[in-house]
Short mmCIF file of C-alpha atoms in Angstrom, two decimals:
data_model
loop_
_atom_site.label_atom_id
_atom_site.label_comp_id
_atom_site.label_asym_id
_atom_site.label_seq_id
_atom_site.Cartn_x
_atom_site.Cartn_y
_atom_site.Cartn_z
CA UNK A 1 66.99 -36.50 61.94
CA UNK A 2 64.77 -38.60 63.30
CA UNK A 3 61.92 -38.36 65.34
CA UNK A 4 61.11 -34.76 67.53
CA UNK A 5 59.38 -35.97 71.20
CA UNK A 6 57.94 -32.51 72.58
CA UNK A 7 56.04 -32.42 76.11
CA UNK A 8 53.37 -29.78 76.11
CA UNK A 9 51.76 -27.59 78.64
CA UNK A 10 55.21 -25.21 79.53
CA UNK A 11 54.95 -21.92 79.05
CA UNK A 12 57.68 -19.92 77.06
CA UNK A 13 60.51 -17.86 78.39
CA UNK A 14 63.39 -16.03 77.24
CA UNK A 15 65.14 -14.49 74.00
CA UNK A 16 66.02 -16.01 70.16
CA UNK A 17 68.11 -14.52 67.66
CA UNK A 18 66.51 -14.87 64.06
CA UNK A 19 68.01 -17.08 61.52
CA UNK A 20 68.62 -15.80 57.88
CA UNK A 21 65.84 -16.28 55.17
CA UNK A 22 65.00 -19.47 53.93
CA UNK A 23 62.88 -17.95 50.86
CA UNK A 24 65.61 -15.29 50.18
CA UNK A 25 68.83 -17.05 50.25
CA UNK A 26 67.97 -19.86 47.71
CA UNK A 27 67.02 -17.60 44.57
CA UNK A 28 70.11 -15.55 46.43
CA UNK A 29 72.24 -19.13 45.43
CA UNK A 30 70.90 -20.01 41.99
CA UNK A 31 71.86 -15.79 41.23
CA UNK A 32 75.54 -16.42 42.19
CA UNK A 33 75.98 -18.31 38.83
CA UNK A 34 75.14 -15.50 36.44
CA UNK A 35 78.57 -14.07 37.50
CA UNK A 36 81.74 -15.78 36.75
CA UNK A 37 83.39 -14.34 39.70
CA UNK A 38 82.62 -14.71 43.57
CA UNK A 39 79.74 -14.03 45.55
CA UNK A 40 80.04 -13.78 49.54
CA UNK A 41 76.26 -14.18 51.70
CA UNK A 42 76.72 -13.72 54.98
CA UNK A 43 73.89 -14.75 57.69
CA UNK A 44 73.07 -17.81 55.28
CA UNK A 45 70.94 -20.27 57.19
CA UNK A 46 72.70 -24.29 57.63
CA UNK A 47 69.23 -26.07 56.24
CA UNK A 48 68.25 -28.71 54.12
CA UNK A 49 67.25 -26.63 51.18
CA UNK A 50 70.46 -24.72 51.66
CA UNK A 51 72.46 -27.71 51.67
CA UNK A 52 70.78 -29.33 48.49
CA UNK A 53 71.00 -25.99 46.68
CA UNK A 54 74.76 -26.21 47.48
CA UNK A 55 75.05 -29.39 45.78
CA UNK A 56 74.13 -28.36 43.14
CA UNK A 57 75.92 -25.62 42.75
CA UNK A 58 78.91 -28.40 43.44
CA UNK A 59 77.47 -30.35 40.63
CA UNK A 60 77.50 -27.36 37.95
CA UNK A 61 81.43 -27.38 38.83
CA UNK A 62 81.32 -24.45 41.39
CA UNK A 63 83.09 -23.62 44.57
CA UNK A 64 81.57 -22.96 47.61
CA UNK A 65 82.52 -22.60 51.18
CA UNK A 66 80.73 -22.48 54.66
CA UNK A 67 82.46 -19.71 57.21
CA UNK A 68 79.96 -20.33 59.97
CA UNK A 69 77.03 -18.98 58.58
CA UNK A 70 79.08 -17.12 55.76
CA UNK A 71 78.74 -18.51 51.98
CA UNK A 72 81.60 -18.06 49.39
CA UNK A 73 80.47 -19.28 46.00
CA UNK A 74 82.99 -19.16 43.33
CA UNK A 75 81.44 -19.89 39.82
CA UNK A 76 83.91 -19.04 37.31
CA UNK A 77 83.46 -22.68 35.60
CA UNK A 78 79.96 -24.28 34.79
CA UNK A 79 80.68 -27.26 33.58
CA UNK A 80 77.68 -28.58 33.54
CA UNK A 81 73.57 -27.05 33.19
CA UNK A 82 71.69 -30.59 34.16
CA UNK A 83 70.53 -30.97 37.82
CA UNK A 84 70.13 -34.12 38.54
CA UNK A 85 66.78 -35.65 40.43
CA UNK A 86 68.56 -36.49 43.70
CA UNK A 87 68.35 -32.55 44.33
CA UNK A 88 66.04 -31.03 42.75
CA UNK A 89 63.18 -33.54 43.30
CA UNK A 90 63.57 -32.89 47.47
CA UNK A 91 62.32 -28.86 46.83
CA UNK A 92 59.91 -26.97 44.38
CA UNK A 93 62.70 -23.76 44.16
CA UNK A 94 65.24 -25.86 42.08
CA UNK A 95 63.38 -24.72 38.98
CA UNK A 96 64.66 -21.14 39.44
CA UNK A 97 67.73 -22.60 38.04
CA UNK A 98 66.11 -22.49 34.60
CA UNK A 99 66.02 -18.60 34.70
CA UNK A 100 70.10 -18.33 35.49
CA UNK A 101 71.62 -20.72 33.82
CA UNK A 102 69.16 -19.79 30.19
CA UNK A 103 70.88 -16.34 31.09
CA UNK A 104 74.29 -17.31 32.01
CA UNK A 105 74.70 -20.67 29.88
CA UNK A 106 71.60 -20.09 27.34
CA UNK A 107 70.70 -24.10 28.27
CA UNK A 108 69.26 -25.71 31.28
CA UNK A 109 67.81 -29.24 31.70
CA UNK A 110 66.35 -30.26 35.47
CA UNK A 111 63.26 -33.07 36.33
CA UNK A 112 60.26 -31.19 37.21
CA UNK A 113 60.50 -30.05 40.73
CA UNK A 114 59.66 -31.32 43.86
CA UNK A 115 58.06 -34.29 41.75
CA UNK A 116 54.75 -31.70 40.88
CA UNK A 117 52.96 -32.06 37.06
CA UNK A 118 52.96 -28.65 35.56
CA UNK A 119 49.30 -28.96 35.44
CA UNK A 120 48.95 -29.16 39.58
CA UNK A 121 51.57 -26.50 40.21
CA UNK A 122 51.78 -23.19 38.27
CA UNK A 123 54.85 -23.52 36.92
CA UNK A 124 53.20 -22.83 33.30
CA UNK A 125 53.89 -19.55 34.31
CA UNK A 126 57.30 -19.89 34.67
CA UNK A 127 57.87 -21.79 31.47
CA UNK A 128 55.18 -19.53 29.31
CA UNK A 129 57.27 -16.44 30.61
CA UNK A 130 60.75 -17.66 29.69
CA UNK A 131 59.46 -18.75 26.14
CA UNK A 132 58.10 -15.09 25.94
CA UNK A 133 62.00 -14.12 26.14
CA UNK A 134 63.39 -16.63 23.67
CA UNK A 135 63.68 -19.40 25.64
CA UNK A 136 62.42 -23.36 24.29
CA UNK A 137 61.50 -25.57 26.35
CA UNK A 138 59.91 -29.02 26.01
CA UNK A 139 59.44 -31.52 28.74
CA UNK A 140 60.82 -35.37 28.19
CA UNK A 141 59.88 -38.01 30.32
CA UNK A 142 59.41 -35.39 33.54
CA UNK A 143 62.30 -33.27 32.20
CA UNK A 144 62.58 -30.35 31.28
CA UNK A 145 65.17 -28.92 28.66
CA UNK A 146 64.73 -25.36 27.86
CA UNK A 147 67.50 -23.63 25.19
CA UNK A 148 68.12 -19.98 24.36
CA UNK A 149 70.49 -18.88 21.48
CA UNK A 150 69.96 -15.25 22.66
CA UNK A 151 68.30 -14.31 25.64
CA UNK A 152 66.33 -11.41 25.43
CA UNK A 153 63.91 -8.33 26.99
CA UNK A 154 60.47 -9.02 26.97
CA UNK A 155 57.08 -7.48 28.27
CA UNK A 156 55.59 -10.19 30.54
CA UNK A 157 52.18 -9.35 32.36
CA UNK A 158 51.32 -12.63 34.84
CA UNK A 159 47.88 -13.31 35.81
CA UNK A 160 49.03 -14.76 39.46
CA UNK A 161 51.73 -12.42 41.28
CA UNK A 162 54.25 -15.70 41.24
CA UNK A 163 56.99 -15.22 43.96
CA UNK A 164 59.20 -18.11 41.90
CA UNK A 165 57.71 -16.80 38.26
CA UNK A 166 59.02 -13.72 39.24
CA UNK A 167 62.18 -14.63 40.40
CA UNK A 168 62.73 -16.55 37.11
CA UNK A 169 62.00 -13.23 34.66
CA UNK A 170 64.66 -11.73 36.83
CA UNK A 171 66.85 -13.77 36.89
CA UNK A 172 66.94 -14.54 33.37
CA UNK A 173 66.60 -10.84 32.22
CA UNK A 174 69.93 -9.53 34.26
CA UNK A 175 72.13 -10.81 31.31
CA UNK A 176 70.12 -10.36 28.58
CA UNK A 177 69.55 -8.03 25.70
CA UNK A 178 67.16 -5.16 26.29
CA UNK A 179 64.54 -4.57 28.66
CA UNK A 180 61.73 -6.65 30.55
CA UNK A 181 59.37 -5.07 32.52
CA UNK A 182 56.91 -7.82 34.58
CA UNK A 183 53.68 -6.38 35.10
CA UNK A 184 51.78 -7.79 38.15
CA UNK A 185 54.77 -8.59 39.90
CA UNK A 186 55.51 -10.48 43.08
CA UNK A 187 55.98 -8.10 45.99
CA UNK A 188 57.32 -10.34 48.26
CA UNK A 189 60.08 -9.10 50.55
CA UNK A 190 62.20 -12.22 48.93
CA UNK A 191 62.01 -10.65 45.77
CA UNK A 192 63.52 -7.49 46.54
CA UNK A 193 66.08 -9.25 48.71
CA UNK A 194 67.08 -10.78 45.32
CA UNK A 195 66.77 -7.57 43.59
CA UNK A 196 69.19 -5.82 46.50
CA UNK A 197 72.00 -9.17 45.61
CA UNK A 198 71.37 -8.18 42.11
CA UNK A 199 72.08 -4.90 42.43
CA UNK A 200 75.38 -5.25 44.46
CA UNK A 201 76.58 -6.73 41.61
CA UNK A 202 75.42 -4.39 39.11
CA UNK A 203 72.48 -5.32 37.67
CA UNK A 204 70.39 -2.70 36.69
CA UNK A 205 66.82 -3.20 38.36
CA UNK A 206 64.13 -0.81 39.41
CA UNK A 207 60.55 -1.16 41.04
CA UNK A 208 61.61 -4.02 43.35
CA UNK A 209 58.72 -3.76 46.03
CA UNK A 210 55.77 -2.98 43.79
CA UNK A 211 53.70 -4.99 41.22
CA UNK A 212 56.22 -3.46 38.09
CA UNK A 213 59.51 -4.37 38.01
CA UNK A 214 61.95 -3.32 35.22
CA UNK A 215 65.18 -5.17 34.40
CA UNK A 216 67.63 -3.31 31.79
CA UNK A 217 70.11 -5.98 31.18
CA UNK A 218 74.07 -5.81 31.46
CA UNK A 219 76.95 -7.52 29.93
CA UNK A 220 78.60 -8.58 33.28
CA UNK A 221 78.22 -8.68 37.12
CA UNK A 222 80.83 -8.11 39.55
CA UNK A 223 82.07 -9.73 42.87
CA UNK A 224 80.08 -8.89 45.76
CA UNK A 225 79.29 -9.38 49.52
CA UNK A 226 75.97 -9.29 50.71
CA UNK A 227 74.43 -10.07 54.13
CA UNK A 228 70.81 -12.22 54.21
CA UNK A 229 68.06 -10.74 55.63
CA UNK A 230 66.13 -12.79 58.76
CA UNK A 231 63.60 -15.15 57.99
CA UNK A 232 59.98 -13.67 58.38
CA UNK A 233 58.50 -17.36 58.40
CA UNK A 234 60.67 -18.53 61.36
CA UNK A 235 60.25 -15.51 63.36
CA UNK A 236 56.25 -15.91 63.09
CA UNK A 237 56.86 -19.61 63.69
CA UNK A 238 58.07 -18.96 66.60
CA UNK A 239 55.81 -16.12 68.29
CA UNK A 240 52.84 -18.61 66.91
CA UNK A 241 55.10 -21.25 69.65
CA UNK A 242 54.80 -18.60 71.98
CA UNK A 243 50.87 -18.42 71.50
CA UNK A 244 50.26 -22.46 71.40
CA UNK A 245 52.17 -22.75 74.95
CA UNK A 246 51.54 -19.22 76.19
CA UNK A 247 54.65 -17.09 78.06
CA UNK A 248 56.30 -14.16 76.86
CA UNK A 249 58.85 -14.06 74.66
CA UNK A 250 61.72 -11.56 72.86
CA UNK A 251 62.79 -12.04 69.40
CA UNK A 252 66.23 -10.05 68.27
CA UNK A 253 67.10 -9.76 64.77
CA UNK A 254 63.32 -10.00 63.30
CA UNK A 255 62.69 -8.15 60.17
CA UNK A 256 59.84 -6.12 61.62
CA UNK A 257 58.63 -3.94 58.81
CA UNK A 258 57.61 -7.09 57.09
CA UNK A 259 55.70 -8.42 59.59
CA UNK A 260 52.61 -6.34 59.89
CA UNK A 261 50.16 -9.02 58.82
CA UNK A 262 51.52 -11.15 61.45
CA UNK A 263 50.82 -8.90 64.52
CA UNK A 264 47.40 -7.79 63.55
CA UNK A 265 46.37 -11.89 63.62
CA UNK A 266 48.23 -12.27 66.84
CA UNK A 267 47.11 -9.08 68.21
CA UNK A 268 43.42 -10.42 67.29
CA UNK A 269 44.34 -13.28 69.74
CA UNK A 270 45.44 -11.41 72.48
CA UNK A 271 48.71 -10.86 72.13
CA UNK A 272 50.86 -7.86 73.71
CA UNK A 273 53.61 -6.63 71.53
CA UNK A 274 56.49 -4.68 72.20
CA UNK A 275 57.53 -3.75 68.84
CA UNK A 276 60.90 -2.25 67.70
CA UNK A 277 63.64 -1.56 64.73
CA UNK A 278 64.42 -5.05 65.06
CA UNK A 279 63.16 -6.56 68.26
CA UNK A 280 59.87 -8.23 68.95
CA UNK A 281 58.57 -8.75 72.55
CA UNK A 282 55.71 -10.50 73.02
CA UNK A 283 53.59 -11.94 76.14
CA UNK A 284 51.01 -14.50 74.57
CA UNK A 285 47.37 -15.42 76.74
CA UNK A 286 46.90 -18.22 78.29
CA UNK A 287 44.55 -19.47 75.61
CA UNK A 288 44.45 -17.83 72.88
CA UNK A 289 41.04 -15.61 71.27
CA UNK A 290 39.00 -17.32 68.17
CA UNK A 291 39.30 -15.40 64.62
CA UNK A 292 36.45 -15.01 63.13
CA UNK A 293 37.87 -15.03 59.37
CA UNK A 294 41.75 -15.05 58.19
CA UNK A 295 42.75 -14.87 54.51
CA UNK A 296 46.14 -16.27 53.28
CA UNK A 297 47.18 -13.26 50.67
CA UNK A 298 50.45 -12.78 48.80
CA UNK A 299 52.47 -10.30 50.24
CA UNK A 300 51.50 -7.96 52.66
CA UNK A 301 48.61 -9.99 53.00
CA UNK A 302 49.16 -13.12 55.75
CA UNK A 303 51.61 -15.30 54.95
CA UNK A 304 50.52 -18.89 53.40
CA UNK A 305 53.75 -20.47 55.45
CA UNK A 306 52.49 -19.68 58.45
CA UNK A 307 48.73 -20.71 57.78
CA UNK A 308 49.44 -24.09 58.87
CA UNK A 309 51.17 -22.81 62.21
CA UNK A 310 48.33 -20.51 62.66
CA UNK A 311 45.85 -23.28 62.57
CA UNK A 312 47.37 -25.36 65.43
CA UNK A 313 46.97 -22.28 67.71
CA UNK A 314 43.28 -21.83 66.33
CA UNK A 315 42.68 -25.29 67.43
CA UNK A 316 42.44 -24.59 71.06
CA UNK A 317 41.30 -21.05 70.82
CA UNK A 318 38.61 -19.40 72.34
CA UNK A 319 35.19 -20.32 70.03
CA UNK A 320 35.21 -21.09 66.42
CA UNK A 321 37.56 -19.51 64.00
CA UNK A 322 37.97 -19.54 60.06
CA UNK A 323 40.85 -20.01 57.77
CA UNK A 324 40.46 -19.52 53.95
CA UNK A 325 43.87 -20.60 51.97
CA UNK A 326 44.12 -18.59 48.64
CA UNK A 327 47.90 -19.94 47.43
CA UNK A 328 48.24 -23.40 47.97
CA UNK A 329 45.39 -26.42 46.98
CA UNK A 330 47.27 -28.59 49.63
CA UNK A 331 47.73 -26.59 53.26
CA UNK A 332 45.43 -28.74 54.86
CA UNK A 333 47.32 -32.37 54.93
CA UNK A 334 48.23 -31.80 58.71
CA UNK A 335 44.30 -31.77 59.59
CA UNK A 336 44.00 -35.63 60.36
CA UNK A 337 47.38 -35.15 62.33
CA UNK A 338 45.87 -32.42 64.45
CA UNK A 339 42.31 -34.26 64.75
CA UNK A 340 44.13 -37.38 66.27
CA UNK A 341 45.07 -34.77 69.01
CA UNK A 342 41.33 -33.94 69.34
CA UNK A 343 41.37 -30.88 67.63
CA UNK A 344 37.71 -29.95 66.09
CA UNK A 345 38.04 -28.92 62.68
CA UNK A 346 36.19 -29.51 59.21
CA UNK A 347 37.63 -28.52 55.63
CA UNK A 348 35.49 -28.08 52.48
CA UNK A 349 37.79 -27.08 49.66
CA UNK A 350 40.06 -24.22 50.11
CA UNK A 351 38.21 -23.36 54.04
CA UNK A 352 38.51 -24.87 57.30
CA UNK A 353 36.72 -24.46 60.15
CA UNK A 354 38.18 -24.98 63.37
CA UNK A 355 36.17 -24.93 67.28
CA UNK A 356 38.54 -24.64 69.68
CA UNK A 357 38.84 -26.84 72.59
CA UNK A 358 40.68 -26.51 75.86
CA UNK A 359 43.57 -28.95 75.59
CA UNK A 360 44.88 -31.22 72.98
CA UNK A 361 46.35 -34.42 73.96
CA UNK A 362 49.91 -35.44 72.92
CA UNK A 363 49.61 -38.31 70.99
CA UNK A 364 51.80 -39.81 67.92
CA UNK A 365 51.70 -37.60 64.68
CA UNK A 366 53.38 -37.56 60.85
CA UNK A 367 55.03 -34.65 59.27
CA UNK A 368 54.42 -34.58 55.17
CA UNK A 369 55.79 -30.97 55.17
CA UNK A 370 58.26 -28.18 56.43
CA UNK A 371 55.30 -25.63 57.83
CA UNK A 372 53.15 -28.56 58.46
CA UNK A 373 55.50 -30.40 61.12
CA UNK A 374 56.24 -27.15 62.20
CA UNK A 375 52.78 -26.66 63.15
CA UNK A 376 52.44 -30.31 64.47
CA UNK A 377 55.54 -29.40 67.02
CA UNK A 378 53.18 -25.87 67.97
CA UNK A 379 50.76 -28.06 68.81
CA UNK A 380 52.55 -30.14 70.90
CA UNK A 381 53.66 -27.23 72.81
CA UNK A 382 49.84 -26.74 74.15
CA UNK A 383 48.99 -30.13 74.40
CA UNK A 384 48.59 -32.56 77.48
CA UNK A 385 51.12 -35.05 77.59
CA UNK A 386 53.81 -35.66 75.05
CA UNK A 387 53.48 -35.43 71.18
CA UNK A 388 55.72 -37.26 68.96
CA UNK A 389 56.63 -35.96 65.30
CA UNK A 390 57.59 -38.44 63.09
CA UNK A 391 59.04 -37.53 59.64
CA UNK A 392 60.76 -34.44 60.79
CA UNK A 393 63.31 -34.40 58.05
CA UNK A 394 60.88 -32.15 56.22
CA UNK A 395 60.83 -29.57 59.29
CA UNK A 396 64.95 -29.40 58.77
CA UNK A 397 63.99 -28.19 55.34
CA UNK A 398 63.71 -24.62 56.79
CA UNK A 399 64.49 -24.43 60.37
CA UNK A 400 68.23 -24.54 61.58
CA UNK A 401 67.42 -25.62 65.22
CA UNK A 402 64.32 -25.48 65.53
CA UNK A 403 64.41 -27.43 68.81
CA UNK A 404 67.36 -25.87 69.96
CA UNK A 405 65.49 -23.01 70.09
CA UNK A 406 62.34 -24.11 71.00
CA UNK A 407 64.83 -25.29 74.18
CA UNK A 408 66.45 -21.63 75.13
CA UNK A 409 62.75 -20.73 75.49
CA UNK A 410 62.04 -23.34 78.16
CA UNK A 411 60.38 -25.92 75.99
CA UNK A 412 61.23 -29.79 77.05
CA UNK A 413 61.79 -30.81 73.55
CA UNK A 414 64.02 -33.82 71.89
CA UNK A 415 64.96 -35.60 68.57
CA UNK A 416 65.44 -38.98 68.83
#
């Protein structure tokens, strides 16, 4: 994985089939160890935060194996409830461990993730929320060791609609004793993927989908086989592609009815969709329109992973165009990567404006994050010239092939 050399200015032709959720299947894999049985996913996606999720798994004493993109996780044994840094500091979603393995194992002890202080990232929530069901938890030199002698039910109202907060509670209520109903709920499509694993498997859970979610909790799960829905981020990754370099393009396998967000900004640039059960077609301008304002939202509202793909578009748009991030504090570092390509924009806390200019010039630019050098390789795509990624380890986070892909379409496209 090293460096991705992409030559801009060729439009984008043909058909993809969409890989399997990113976002979904890793809660999907820290679920598998509440039951001591087997758990089958099918249509897993082969990336990095897949992989390192597996490991640990591995480490805990589990079996798992790949069938092409088929997962069989065998956890009958944990022998052991500490992840160790080399995994869990590479991705923020290792600390959804703490909510099955407090309700599986009743202990849990992993370095706080992705390297973040609880005070820059909200994982208060998750830790306030678990304590609120019996759970103790103290933090020790960037560690945290949480114990439960009895899991149990809880009413837990959270004042941000958490996707991984969310995730925890559930997690962590399937097994225990009683009820917990989480008020102000996540309603992320993720989450009631999760809930739909859970269920397969007996879990009793109800509301998945809205802001209330109620979890009445069971003695034991069951063996199941369950097949991973497509990722929503990749297929807008891609039709965001399709705007940068213009073309038309068919997407098979795309979970529409979560998308809706998604076309209405793309529509707003001028593109012409085609739109059906599971098929997208669309034909993208040759330059795309300016948006006057576009709010990231949680879910159904626009996606914050695909703000930073969105901005590379907006870059050579049509006039000016405004992007106000509402998640994430740090969606911006790719900025300075885009302005070395002549982009126009200026940022002032949690806005950017961005005044669109005709052509961007490949030029030499540095990935510090998955949707980031995503949108760095977008770029590229409508540039003059060619643009060279470096750092694209980060992009193999959550894309399979992402220049595979990019390469059935027509794009001239390398790693190096």
């Amino acid at each position: 994985m090293g460096d991705i050399t992409v030559r801009g200015g060729i439009p984008l032709h043909g058909k993809l089939y969409v890989q399997g959720s990113k976002n979904a299947a890793l809660p999907i894999l820290a679920a598998a160890i509440l039951h001591e049985g087997i758990s089958v996913i099918h249509n897993c996606p082969h990336i990095l935060d897949v992989e390192n999720t597996v490991q640990i798994l591995l480490e805990m004493g589990c079996s798992v194996e790949w069938h092409g993109n088929s997962l069989t996780i065998f956890a009958g044994t944990i022998q052991n409830t500490e992840i160790s840094s080399e995994y869990a500091a590479q991705m923020r979603s290792s600390v959804i461990f703490l909510g099955s393995l407090l309700g599986r194992m009743g202990s849990a002890a992993l370095p706080l993730p992705g390297g973040c202080t609880i005070g820059k990232r909200p994982i208060d929530l998750h830790l306030n929320s678990l304590k609120r069901m019996g759970a103790k938890i103290e933090e020790e030199k960037e560690i945290l060791f949480a114990k439960a002698q009895n899991i149990h039910g809880a009413d837990i109202r959270l004042r941000f609609p958490s996707v991984g907060t969310t995730e925890n509670i559930i997690l962590a209520a399937v097994l225990a004793e009683g009820t917990t109903r989480i008020f102000n709920a996540a309603r992320e499509p993720e989450i009631t993927e999760l809930c739909r694993f859970l269920k397969g498997k007996g879990a009793k859970i109800r509301g998945e989908g809205t802001d209330r979610i109620v979890i009445e909790g069971v003695k034991k799960l069951k063996d199941s086989e369950f097949v991973l829905m497509s990722d929503r981020i990749v297929a807008g990754t891609y039709l965001m592609a399709a705007m940068s370099a213009g073309g038309m393009i068919s997407l098979e396998h795309a979970p529409v009815c979560q998308m809706a967000a998604q076309f209405k900004v793309l529509k707003s640039m001028g593109a012409q969709l085609q739109i059906g059960k599971d098929k997208i077609v669309m034909s993208a301008p040759k330059r795309p329109r300016a948006l006057r304002e576009v709010a990231t939202q949680p879910y159904p509202g626009f996606p914050t992973d695909l703000q930073s793909q969105l901005l590379a578009v907006l870059c050579r748009a049509r006039g000016k165009s405004r992007i106000i991030e509402n998640i994430f504090e740090d969606r911006y570092q790719i900025v300075p990567q885009l302005k070395k390509m002549g982009a126009q924009i200026d940022t002032a806390a949690q806005e950017a404006w961005i005044t669109g200019t005709q052509c961007l010039s490949g030029t030499e630019v540095h990935a510090c994050e998955l949707r980031g050098g995503a949108a760095l390789i977008i770029a590229g795509l409508g540039a003059a010239g060619e643009t060279t990624v470096k750092e694209s380890h980060f992009i193999f986070r959550g894309y399979e092939d992402i220049c595979g892909d990019l390469r059935k379409l027509g794009a001239v496209i390398e790693t190096n």
